[in-house]
PDB file of C-alpha atoms and ligand atoms in Angstrom:
ATOM      1  CA  MET A  30      46.399-139.207 -71.531  1.00 40.00           C
ATOM      2  CA  ALA A  31      46.489-143.008 -71.907  1.00 43.00           C
ATOM      3  CA  ASN A  32      46.737-144.479 -75.351  1.00 43.00           C
ATOM      4  CA  GLN A  33      43.568-146.398 -76.214  1.00 48.00           C
ATOM      5  CA  CYS A  34      43.533-149.398 -78.417  1.00 53.00           C
ATOM      6  CA  GLY A  35      43.244-148.612 -82.113  1.00 57.00           C
ATOM      7  CA  ILE A  36      43.513-144.877 -81.573  1.00 56.00           C
ATOM      8  CA  PRO A  37      46.703-143.347 -83.086  1.00 65.00           C
ATOM      9  CA  ASP A  38      49.445-141.829 -81.037  1.00 84.00           C
ATOM     10  CA  GLN A  39      48.378-138.650 -79.092  1.00 88.00           C
ATOM     11  CA  GLN A  40      51.263-136.540 -80.541  1.00 91.00           C
ATOM     12  CA  PHE A  41      50.203-137.394 -84.043  1.00 90.00           C
ATOM     13  CA  LEU A  42      46.596-136.609 -83.240  1.00 91.00           C
ATOM     14  CA  TRP A  43      47.513-133.357 -81.683  1.00 94.00           C
ATOM     15  CA  ASP A  44      49.441-132.331 -84.836  1.00 93.00           C
ATOM     16  CA  VAL A  45      46.384-133.216 -86.973  1.00 92.00           C
ATOM     17  CA  PHE A  46      44.089-131.428 -84.617  1.00 95.00           C
ATOM     18  CA  GLN A  47      46.034-128.240 -84.660  1.00 96.00           C
ATOM     19  CA  ARG A  48      46.244-128.227 -88.463  1.00 94.00           C
ATOM     20  CA  VAL A  49      42.484-128.789 -88.707  1.00 94.00           C
ATOM     21  CA  ASP A  50      41.668-126.208 -85.990  1.00 97.00           C
ATOM     22  CA  LYS A  51      42.338-123.194 -88.232  1.00 95.00           C
ATOM     23  CA  ASP A  52      41.138-120.468 -86.000  1.00 97.00           C
ATOM     24  CA  ARG A  53      42.919-121.986 -82.928  1.00 97.00           C
ATOM     25  CA  SER A  54      39.617-122.095 -80.912  1.00 97.00           C
ATOM     26  CA  GLY A  55      40.484-125.484 -79.355  1.00 96.00           C
ATOM     27  CA  HIS A  56      37.427-126.970 -81.117  1.00 96.00           C
ATOM     28  CA  ILE A  57      36.809-128.307 -84.575  1.00 96.00           C
ATOM     29  CA  SER A  58      33.803-126.797 -86.218  1.00 96.00           C
ATOM     30  CA  ALA A  59      31.867-128.295 -89.185  1.00 95.00           C
ATOM     31  CA  ASP A  60      33.615-125.856 -91.615  1.00 94.00           C
ATOM     32  CA  GLU A  61      37.052-126.769 -90.345  1.00 94.00           C
ATOM     33  CA  LEU A  62      36.262-130.527 -90.654  1.00 94.00           C
ATOM     34  CA  GLN A  63      34.963-129.969 -94.130  1.00 91.00           C
ATOM     35  CA  ILE A  64      38.102-128.238 -95.208  1.00 89.00           C
ATOM     36  CA  ALA A  65      40.262-130.885 -93.770  1.00 88.00           C
ATOM     37  CA  LEU A  66      38.526-133.811 -95.392  1.00 86.00           C
ATOM     38  CA  SER A  67      38.234-131.910 -98.711  1.00 78.00           C
ATOM     39  CA  ASN A  68      42.071-131.681 -98.832  1.00 59.00           C
ATOM     40  CA  GLY A  69      42.190-135.325 -99.599  1.00 56.00           C
ATOM     41  CA  THR A  70      41.208-137.180-102.776  1.00 56.00           C
ATOM     42  CA  TRP A  71      37.629-135.928-102.322  1.00 53.00           C
ATOM     43  CA  SER A  72      36.132-132.772-103.702  1.00 65.00           C
ATOM     44  CA  ALA A  73      33.709-130.763-101.381  1.00 76.00           C
ATOM     45  CA  PHE A  74      32.764-133.170 -98.689  1.00 88.00           C
ATOM     46  CA  ASN A  75      28.925-133.555 -98.250  1.00 91.00           C
ATOM     47  CA  PRO A  76      27.964-130.928 -95.527  1.00 91.00           C
ATOM     48  CA  GLU A  77      25.238-133.162 -94.298  1.00 92.00           C
ATOM     49  CA  THR A  78      27.686-136.114 -93.607  1.00 93.00           C
ATOM     50  CA  ILE A  79      29.890-133.526 -91.748  1.00 94.00           C
ATOM     51  CA  ARG A  80      26.928-132.465 -89.542  1.00 92.00           C
ATOM     52  CA  LEU A  81      26.019-136.043 -88.839  1.00 91.00           C
ATOM     53  CA  MET A  82      29.699-136.872 -87.911  1.00 92.00           C
ATOM     54  CA  ILE A  83      30.100-133.774 -85.678  1.00 94.00           C
ATOM     55  CA  GLY A  84      26.871-134.570 -84.018  1.00 92.00           C
ATOM     56  CA  MET A  85      28.055-138.125 -83.150  1.00 91.00           C
ATOM     57  CA  PHE A  86      31.164-136.840 -81.382  1.00 93.00           C
ATOM     58  CA  ASP A  87      29.938-133.625 -80.000  1.00 92.00           C
ATOM     59  CA  ARG A  88      29.450-134.427 -76.365  1.00 89.00           C
ATOM     60  CA  GLU A  89      29.085-130.866 -75.205  1.00 86.00           C
ATOM     61  CA  ASN A  90      26.315-130.163 -77.795  1.00 90.00           C
ATOM     62  CA  LYS A  91      28.067-127.088 -79.241  1.00 92.00           C
ATOM     63  CA  GLY A  92      28.265-128.117 -82.913  1.00 94.00           C
ATOM     64  CA  THR A  93      31.957-128.627 -82.433  1.00 96.00           C
ATOM     65  CA  VAL A  94      34.427-131.391 -81.460  1.00 96.00           C
ATOM     66  CA  SER A  95      37.067-130.970 -78.666  1.00 95.00           C
ATOM     67  CA  PHE A  96      40.455-132.676 -78.678  1.00 94.00           C
ATOM     68  CA  GLN A  97      39.178-135.242 -76.257  1.00 91.00           C
ATOM     69  CA  ASP A  98      36.688-136.465 -78.725  1.00 93.00           C
ATOM     70  CA  PHE A  99      38.846-135.868 -81.863  1.00 93.00           C
ATOM     71  CA  GLY A 100      40.652-139.192 -81.545  1.00 91.00           C
ATOM     72  CA  ALA A 101      37.354-141.110 -81.813  1.00 92.00           C
ATOM     73  CA  LEU A 102      36.234-138.913 -84.708  1.00 93.00           C
ATOM     74  CA  TRP A 103      39.556-139.562 -86.526  1.00 90.00           C
ATOM     75  CA  LYS A 104      39.350-143.153 -86.029  1.00 91.00           C
ATOM     76  CA  TYR A 105      35.796-143.228 -87.215  1.00 92.00           C
ATOM     77  CA  VAL A 106      36.703-141.448 -90.520  1.00 91.00           C
ATOM     78  CA  THR A 107      39.674-143.808 -91.191  1.00 90.00           C
ATOM     79  CA  ASP A 108      37.609-146.835 -90.345  1.00 93.00           C
ATOM     80  CA  TRP A 109      35.015-145.597 -92.991  1.00 92.00           C
ATOM     81  CA  GLN A 110      37.857-145.046 -95.444  1.00 91.00           C
ATOM     82  CA  ASN A 111      39.054-148.672 -95.079  1.00 93.00           C
ATOM     83  CA  CYS A 112      35.473-149.927 -95.280  1.00 94.00           C
ATOM     84  CA  PHE A 113      34.840-147.908 -98.324  1.00 95.00           C
ATOM     85  CA  ARG A 114      37.934-149.186-100.032  1.00 94.00           C
ATOM     86  CA  SER A 115      37.201-152.746 -99.200  1.00 96.00           C
ATOM     87  CA  PHE A 116      33.748-152.456-100.919  1.00 97.00           C
ATOM     88  CA  ASP A 117      34.960-150.553-103.893  1.00 96.00           C
ATOM     89  CA  ARG A 118      36.205-153.778-105.502  1.00 96.00           C
ATOM     90  CA  ASP A 119      37.010-152.357-108.874  1.00 96.00           C
ATOM     91  CA  ASN A 120      38.955-149.431-107.310  1.00 95.00           C
ATOM     92  CA  SER A 121      36.810-146.953-109.253  1.00 94.00           C
ATOM     93  CA  GLY A 122      36.650-144.484-106.237  1.00 92.00           C
ATOM     94  CA  ASN A 123      32.903-144.919-106.018  1.00 94.00           C
ATOM     95  CA  ILE A 124      30.330-147.589-105.042  1.00 96.00           C
ATOM     96  CA  ASP A 125      28.016-148.838-107.738  1.00 97.00           C
ATOM     97  CA  LYS A 126      24.788-150.772-107.201  1.00 97.00           C
ATOM     98  CA  ASP A 127      26.323-154.237-106.950  1.00 97.00           C
ATOM     99  CA  GLU A 128      28.993-152.963-104.510  1.00 98.00           C
ATOM    100  CA  LEU A 129      26.404-151.148-102.432  1.00 97.00           C
ATOM    101  CA  LYS A 130      24.339-154.389-102.295  1.00 97.00           C
ATOM    102  CA  THR A 131      27.406-156.369-101.091  1.00 97.00           C
ATOM    103  CA  ALA A 132      28.284-153.596 -98.493  1.00 96.00           C
ATOM    104  CA  LEU A 133      24.668-153.501 -97.022  1.00 95.00           C
ATOM    105  CA  THR A 134      24.353-157.342 -96.958  1.00 95.00           C
ATOM    106  CA  SER A 135      27.638-157.502 -95.035  1.00 94.00           C
ATOM    107  CA  PHE A 136      26.210-154.982 -92.514  1.00 92.00           C
ATOM    108  CA  GLY A 137      23.316-157.408 -92.028  1.00 92.00           C
ATOM    109  CA  TYR A 138      20.626-155.535 -94.046  1.00 92.00           C
ATOM    110  CA  ARG A 139      18.441-157.690 -96.204  1.00 91.00           C
ATOM    111  CA  LEU A 140      17.080-155.242 -98.675  1.00 93.00           C
ATOM    112  CA  SER A 141      15.334-155.843-101.976  1.00 95.00           C
ATOM    113  CA  ASP A 142      17.076-154.747-105.305  1.00 96.00           C
ATOM    114  CA  HIS A 143      14.285-152.163-105.598  1.00 96.00           C
ATOM    115  CA  LEU A 144      15.207-150.605-102.161  1.00 94.00           C
ATOM    116  CA  ILE A 145      18.827-150.661-102.998  1.00 96.00           C
ATOM    117  CA  GLY A 146      18.016-148.785-106.240  1.00 96.00           C
ATOM    118  CA  VAL A 147      16.069-146.286-104.332  1.00 95.00           C
ATOM    119  CA  LEU A 148      18.927-145.678-101.794  1.00 95.00           C
ATOM    120  CA  LEU A 149      21.460-145.413-104.641  1.00 97.00           C
ATOM    121  CA  ARG A 150      19.302-142.696-106.416  1.00 96.00           C
ATOM    122  CA  LYS A 151      18.811-140.829-103.057  1.00 96.00           C
ATOM    123  CA  PHE A 152      22.484-140.618-102.188  1.00 96.00           C
ATOM    124  CA  ASP A 153      23.854-140.324-105.731  1.00 95.00           C
ATOM    125  CA  ARG A 154      24.395-136.566-105.628  1.00 90.00           C
ATOM    126  CA  PHE A 155      25.933-136.286-109.106  1.00 90.00           C
ATOM    127  CA  GLY A 156      23.437-138.539-110.984  1.00 93.00           C
ATOM    128  CA  ARG A 157      26.151-140.936-112.158  1.00 93.00           C
ATOM    129  CA  GLY A 158      24.639-144.181-110.852  1.00 96.00           C
ATOM    130  CA  THR A 159      27.294-144.433-108.177  1.00 96.00           C
ATOM    131  CA  ILE A 160      27.875-143.211-104.569  1.00 95.00           C
ATOM    132  CA  LEU A 161      31.025-141.316-103.412  1.00 93.00           C
ATOM    133  CA  PHE A 162      32.744-141.816-100.075  1.00 93.00           C
ATOM    134  CA  ASP A 163      30.978-139.059 -98.095  1.00 93.00           C
ATOM    135  CA  ASP A 164      27.536-139.931 -99.498  1.00 94.00           C
ATOM    136  CA  PHE A 165      28.248-143.599 -98.600  1.00 95.00           C
ATOM    137  CA  ILE A 166      28.829-142.730 -94.934  1.00 94.00           C
ATOM    138  CA  GLN A 167      25.670-140.546 -94.987  1.00 94.00           C
ATOM    139  CA  CYS A 168      23.678-143.418 -96.556  1.00 95.00           C
ATOM    140  CA  CYS A 169      24.920-145.908 -93.965  1.00 93.00           C
ATOM    141  CA  ILE A 170      24.177-143.613 -90.986  1.00 90.00           C
ATOM    142  CA  VAL A 171      20.725-142.640 -92.289  1.00 90.00           C
ATOM    143  CA  LEU A 172      19.923-146.397 -92.907  1.00 90.00           C
ATOM    144  CA  TYR A 173      21.251-147.288 -89.387  1.00 88.00           C
ATOM    145  CA  VAL A 174      19.192-144.538 -87.694  1.00 85.00           C
ATOM    146  CA  SER A 175      15.969-145.373 -89.637  1.00 85.00           C
ATOM    147  CA  ILE A 176      16.322-149.121 -88.875  1.00 80.00           C
ATOM    148  CA  SER A 177      17.001-148.452 -85.197  1.00 80.00           C
ATOM    149  CA  ILE A 178      13.753-146.401 -85.051  1.00 78.00           C
ATOM    150  CA  LEU A 179      11.739-149.140 -86.726  1.00 74.00           C
ATOM    151  CA  HIS A 180      12.989-151.749 -84.141  1.00 67.00           C
TER     152      HIS A 180
HETATM  153 CA1   CA B 201      38.246-123.997 -84.495  1.00 94.71          CA
HETATM  154 CA1   CA B 202      33.466-149.299-107.498  1.00 94.71          CA
END
């Protein structure tokens, strides 16, 4: 398989894939992905975000991701991690209202302070006035999908 630009080495990916594919089915299920992502710094990864991400890379429509699509999924997750870190300017591990506003503005969204407050409350699962990594991804995907429908 040819190495695509920006996608890590196939041997590295294959090792990660095998670790994530706990039941050795050759496909990554939502549960397996959730366990893999929860092993990092984050506690239980938002299941709705997992479902959205699997859906984006599940070309066979089985609710799972094959090794062929895993490279793209992995890159997607690491891109989001970098993006999240760059917007978390105070390194608190979460995104507050000002940081969310900066992030959404840089994505090209012109939202009122009121709407940003609404989004923050909707995706703030723990009621702390901030958004965690997994909820941030969900917020951005939902926003992206809603705005694509409006256009
Ligand atoms: Ca599996
Ligand atoms: Ca922060």
